[in-house]
């Protein structure tokens, strides 16, 4: 069973309760997490390579800087929404089950009904799973640009279905996910001000986890946007 399935809900509730002080790949058409001035868990995934995590600005500076490369990108290069466990629950369903504030009922072939979710990008409560997209924190096209063009198909599939880091995939309103599309933080940020620090932490942790690059414009934007997030730390576990 994926790690996020076991531990995400309690972490998400704690994050939603404590991270309100801080103060999106081409459209996930069939796809669709709470907010932040982050303190201790900071909403970031995994275990840290540096005990206690890294200050956000320091973590951003660890992302290698390189030019982007879009040539050859196709969304189908990343096989996604797979049923890894053979239990009829695709990656999309696994994220919805893990992130539900109120658990939905699970029917045959992992059909979900009822339940509620909090979209942290815009602080909207959603009570119908079909109104949520699962957003790849670093969109597939951006991942391709930032290094995934050199990966094997197997590694790209692992990236697109990463359930072992709590913030690589997030359930958000379809409207915000489609507004984000494949843009990096230099061009798009969540509309909720409370989401800023968590989003920067999640983005940075995902890039570090997967060894992805940032271009100069992206790095500059990340550092500028992170200036108010003085208490935010980034924890991540490199993907194998």
Tab-separated table of C-alpha atoms in Angstrom:
chain	number	residue	atom	x	y	z
A	1	UNK	CA	0.000	0.000	0.000
A	2	UNK	CA	1.410	3.432	-0.908
A	3	UNK	CA	2.960	5.367	1.987
A	4	UNK	CA	0.766	8.427	1.396
A	5	UNK	CA	-2.339	6.244	1.853
A	6	UNK	CA	-1.269	5.428	5.390
A	7	UNK	CA	-0.215	8.795	6.693
A	8	UNK	CA	-1.479	11.641	4.582
A	9	UNK	CA	-4.851	12.403	6.136
A	10	UNK	CA	-3.598	13.182	9.631
A	11	UNK	CA	-0.747	15.229	8.207
A	12	UNK	CA	-3.088	17.155	5.934
A	13	UNK	CA	-5.455	17.991	8.780
A	14	UNK	CA	-2.561	19.180	10.935
A	15	UNK	CA	-1.235	21.250	8.064
A	16	UNK	CA	-4.620	22.831	7.400
A	17	UNK	CA	-4.918	23.734	11.074
A	18	UNK	CA	-1.456	25.191	11.517
A	19	UNK	CA	-0.341	26.576	8.166
A	20	UNK	CA	-2.721	29.482	7.667
A	21	UNK	CA	-0.370	32.182	8.931
A	22	UNK	CA	1.704	32.527	5.725
A	23	UNK	CA	0.499	35.227	5.245
A	24	UNK	CA	0.194	23.971	-11.857
A	25	UNK	CA	1.682	20.135	-17.406
A	26	UNK	CA	-0.752	20.786	-19.875
A	27	UNK	CA	-4.267	20.682	-18.601
A	28	UNK	CA	-5.110	17.628	-16.551
A	29	UNK	CA	-8.405	17.214	-18.326
A	30	UNK	CA	-9.302	13.970	-16.631
A	31	UNK	CA	-7.431	14.750	-13.496
A	32	UNK	CA	-7.763	17.165	-11.022
A	33	UNK	CA	-3.735	20.362	-1.016
A	34	UNK	CA	-4.095	22.654	2.155
A	35	UNK	CA	-2.165	25.980	2.559
A	36	UNK	CA	0.877	27.552	4.269
A	37	UNK	CA	3.245	29.853	6.167
A	38	UNK	CA	4.852	26.684	7.078
A	39	UNK	CA	6.307	25.543	10.312
A	40	UNK	CA	7.472	22.148	11.356
A	41	UNK	CA	6.020	19.607	8.972
A	42	UNK	CA	5.791	22.406	6.326
A	43	UNK	CA	3.660	20.298	4.063
A	44	UNK	CA	6.695	18.882	2.346
A	45	UNK	CA	7.036	15.233	1.417
A	46	UNK	CA	9.137	12.397	2.614
A	47	UNK	CA	12.132	12.167	4.879
A	48	UNK	CA	14.897	14.732	4.530
A	49	UNK	CA	18.406	14.000	3.379
A	50	UNK	CA	19.454	16.704	5.828
A	51	UNK	CA	18.040	16.062	9.279
A	52	UNK	CA	15.294	18.555	10.101
A	53	UNK	CA	14.985	19.731	6.510
A	54	UNK	CA	16.430	22.711	4.681
A	55	UNK	CA	15.298	26.346	4.878
A	56	UNK	CA	13.221	26.992	1.791
A	57	UNK	CA	15.640	29.461	0.200
A	58	UNK	CA	18.574	27.085	0.712
A	59	UNK	CA	16.577	24.228	-0.809
A	60	UNK	CA	15.709	26.329	-3.857
A	61	UNK	CA	19.417	27.015	-4.386
A	62	UNK	CA	20.068	23.252	-4.438
A	63	UNK	CA	17.976	22.843	-7.600
A	64	UNK	CA	20.412	22.708	-10.544
A	65	UNK	CA	20.044	25.615	-12.962
A	66	UNK	CA	19.886	24.724	-16.652
A	67	UNK	CA	18.039	25.697	-19.811
A	68	UNK	CA	14.731	23.968	-20.468
A	69	UNK	CA	14.228	21.532	-23.340
A	70	UNK	CA	10.690	20.995	-24.656
A	71	UNK	CA	11.667	19.263	-27.906
A	72	UNK	CA	9.955	15.899	-28.331
A	73	UNK	CA	7.496	16.253	-25.437
A	74	UNK	CA	4.325	14.210	-25.597
A	75	UNK	CA	2.017	13.711	-22.660
A	76	UNK	CA	1.811	10.018	-23.497
A	77	UNK	CA	5.535	9.747	-22.708
A	78	UNK	CA	4.403	9.632	-19.067
A	79	UNK	CA	2.096	6.668	-18.470
A	80	UNK	CA	-0.150	7.841	-15.651
A	81	UNK	CA	-3.164	6.883	-13.554
A	82	UNK	CA	-2.072	3.268	-13.344
A	83	UNK	CA	-3.457	0.613	-10.992
A	84	UNK	CA	-0.199	-0.251	-9.253
A	85	UNK	CA	-1.681	-2.560	-6.591
A	86	UNK	CA	-4.139	-4.406	-8.820
A	87	UNK	CA	-7.021	-3.360	-6.547
A	88	UNK	CA	-8.892	-1.394	-9.258
A	89	UNK	CA	-7.850	1.910	-7.645
A	90	UNK	CA	-5.833	3.991	-10.088
A	91	UNK	CA	-3.343	6.595	-8.942
A	92	UNK	CA	-6.076	9.223	-9.227
A	93	UNK	CA	-8.356	7.266	-6.885
A	94	UNK	CA	-5.502	6.597	-4.457
A	95	UNK	CA	-4.836	10.328	-4.131
A	96	UNK	CA	-8.522	11.079	-3.622
A	97	UNK	CA	-8.769	8.419	-0.908
A	98	UNK	CA	-5.606	9.644	0.814
A	99	UNK	CA	-6.515	13.326	0.787
A	100	UNK	CA	-10.196	13.119	1.691
A	101	UNK	CA	-11.168	15.174	4.725
A	102	UNK	CA	-14.345	13.104	4.913
A	103	UNK	CA	-13.784	9.633	3.487
A	104	UNK	CA	-15.856	8.738	0.432
A	105	UNK	CA	-17.634	5.432	0.043
A	106	UNK	CA	-15.700	3.029	-2.139
A	107	UNK	CA	-17.741	0.860	-4.467
A	108	UNK	CA	-17.015	-1.753	-7.091
A	109	UNK	CA	-13.909	-1.130	-9.168
A	110	UNK	CA	-12.946	1.682	-6.787
A	111	UNK	CA	-15.796	3.988	-7.723
A	112	UNK	CA	-16.035	6.779	-5.136
A	113	UNK	CA	-19.155	8.525	-3.884
A	114	UNK	CA	-19.654	11.129	-1.190
A	115	UNK	CA	-16.718	12.452	0.796
A	116	UNK	CA	-15.186	15.912	0.977
A	117	UNK	CA	-11.837	17.472	0.101
A	118	UNK	CA	-10.056	20.783	0.645
A	119	UNK	CA	-8.389	22.253	-2.421
A	120	UNK	CA	-5.501	24.196	-0.933
A	121	UNK	CA	-4.782	26.169	-4.091
A	122	UNK	CA	-7.997	28.175	-3.636
A	123	UNK	CA	-9.292	27.119	-0.174
A	124	UNK	CA	-12.406	25.571	-1.710
A	125	UNK	CA	-14.213	22.612	-0.130
A	126	UNK	CA	-15.293	20.058	-2.721
A	127	UNK	CA	-17.880	17.351	-2.105
A	128	UNK	CA	-17.877	15.628	-5.503
A	129	UNK	CA	-14.766	13.747	-6.588
A	130	UNK	CA	-15.489	14.437	-10.243
A	131	UNK	CA	-14.952	18.164	-9.622
A	132	UNK	CA	-11.360	17.545	-8.560
A	133	UNK	CA	-8.296	17.198	-10.725
A	134	UNK	CA	-5.135	15.435	-9.578
A	135	UNK	CA	-2.360	17.907	-10.258
A	136	UNK	CA	1.206	16.829	-10.826
A	137	UNK	CA	2.954	19.345	-8.575
A	138	UNK	CA	5.613	19.803	-11.248
A	139	UNK	CA	3.574	19.313	-14.445
A	140	UNK	CA	4.575	16.588	-16.854
A	141	UNK	CA	5.642	19.046	-19.547
A	142	UNK	CA	7.705	21.030	-17.029
A	143	UNK	CA	9.304	17.805	-15.801
A	144	UNK	CA	10.188	16.935	-19.393
A	145	UNK	CA	11.700	20.382	-19.901
A	146	UNK	CA	13.673	20.044	-16.667
A	147	UNK	CA	15.345	16.696	-17.243
A	148	UNK	CA	12.733	13.979	-17.742
A	149	UNK	CA	13.411	13.994	-21.497
A	150	UNK	CA	16.513	11.931	-20.651
A	151	UNK	CA	14.676	9.411	-18.457
A	152	UNK	CA	13.593	5.888	-19.285
A	153	UNK	CA	9.863	5.288	-19.858
A	154	UNK	CA	9.810	3.378	-16.561
A	155	UNK	CA	11.142	6.355	-14.598
A	156	UNK	CA	8.687	8.693	-16.268
A	157	UNK	CA	5.857	6.344	-15.293
A	158	UNK	CA	7.129	6.263	-11.698
A	159	UNK	CA	7.186	10.077	-11.677
A	160	UNK	CA	3.670	10.399	-13.063
A	161	UNK	CA	2.287	8.032	-10.390
A	162	UNK	CA	4.417	9.045	-7.391
A	163	UNK	CA	2.421	8.000	-4.341
A	164	UNK	CA	5.453	7.662	-2.063
A	165	UNK	CA	5.807	11.415	-1.561
A	166	UNK	CA	2.776	13.108	-0.071
A	167	UNK	CA	2.966	16.248	-2.185
A	168	UNK	CA	4.032	15.087	-5.637
A	169	UNK	CA	0.342	14.724	-6.559
A	170	UNK	CA	-2.402	16.908	-5.095
A	171	UNK	CA	-6.189	16.952	-5.356
A	172	UNK	CA	-7.366	20.458	-6.280
A	173	UNK	CA	-10.275	22.095	-8.026
A	174	UNK	CA	-10.340	21.503	-11.748
A	175	UNK	CA	-10.507	25.271	-12.287
A	176	UNK	CA	-7.193	25.979	-10.555
A	177	UNK	CA	-5.426	22.993	-12.081
A	178	UNK	CA	-6.442	24.017	-15.570
A	179	UNK	CA	-5.469	27.612	-14.888
A	180	UNK	CA	-2.014	26.376	-13.880
A	181	UNK	CA	-1.630	24.129	-16.962
A	182	UNK	CA	2.102	23.466	-17.455
A	183	UNK	CA	3.395	26.744	-15.966
A	184	UNK	CA	6.100	27.042	-13.314
A	185	UNK	CA	5.941	29.505	-10.364
A	186	UNK	CA	7.461	32.283	-12.493
A	187	UNK	CA	4.200	32.295	-14.467
A	188	UNK	CA	1.562	30.882	-12.082
A	189	UNK	CA	0.919	30.650	-8.354
A	190	UNK	CA	-2.173	29.424	-6.475
A	191	UNK	CA	-4.783	32.172	-6.065
A	192	UNK	CA	-5.095	31.682	-2.286
A	193	UNK	CA	-2.465	33.750	-0.476
A	194	UNK	CA	-2.434	31.150	2.276
A	195	UNK	CA	-1.144	28.589	-0.250
A	196	UNK	CA	2.031	30.443	-1.224
A	197	UNK	CA	4.596	28.943	1.146
A	198	UNK	CA	3.239	25.405	0.988
A	199	UNK	CA	3.197	25.521	-2.803
A	200	UNK	CA	6.799	26.719	-2.969
A	201	UNK	CA	7.847	23.992	-0.528
A	202	UNK	CA	5.976	21.330	-2.496
A	203	UNK	CA	7.380	22.495	-5.834
A	204	UNK	CA	10.948	22.650	-4.531
A	205	UNK	CA	10.735	19.282	-2.794
A	206	UNK	CA	9.405	17.628	-5.956
A	207	UNK	CA	12.187	19.041	-8.106
A	208	UNK	CA	14.815	17.919	-5.602
A	209	UNK	CA	13.223	14.504	-5.114
A	210	UNK	CA	13.396	13.799	-8.831
A	211	UNK	CA	16.638	15.611	-9.630
A	212	UNK	CA	14.950	18.105	-11.956
A	213	UNK	CA	16.458	21.411	-13.086
A	214	UNK	CA	15.148	24.965	-12.972
A	215	UNK	CA	15.888	27.659	-15.493
A	216	UNK	CA	17.205	31.041	-14.358
A	217	UNK	CA	13.817	32.757	-14.521
A	218	UNK	CA	12.196	30.033	-12.445
A	219	UNK	CA	14.923	30.093	-9.784
A	220	UNK	CA	14.753	33.879	-9.481
A	221	UNK	CA	10.973	33.761	-9.097
A	222	UNK	CA	11.154	31.002	-6.494
A	223	UNK	CA	13.655	32.945	-4.390
A	224	UNK	CA	11.650	36.163	-4.599
A	225	UNK	CA	8.352	34.497	-3.781
A	226	UNK	CA	9.968	32.616	-0.876
A	227	UNK	CA	11.156	35.758	0.925
A	228	UNK	CA	8.151	35.906	3.318
A	229	UNK	CA	8.366	32.140	4.028
A	230	UNK	CA	11.113	32.415	6.619
A	231	UNK	CA	9.847	29.508	8.735
A	232	UNK	CA	9.322	27.104	5.821
A	233	UNK	CA	11.550	24.069	5.507
A	234	UNK	CA	11.858	21.484	2.766
A	235	UNK	CA	12.151	17.774	3.385
A	236	UNK	CA	12.421	15.234	0.596
A	237	UNK	CA	13.622	11.741	-0.141
A	238	UNK	CA	15.349	11.247	-3.493
A	239	UNK	CA	13.352	9.013	-5.824
A	240	UNK	CA	14.982	5.699	-6.668
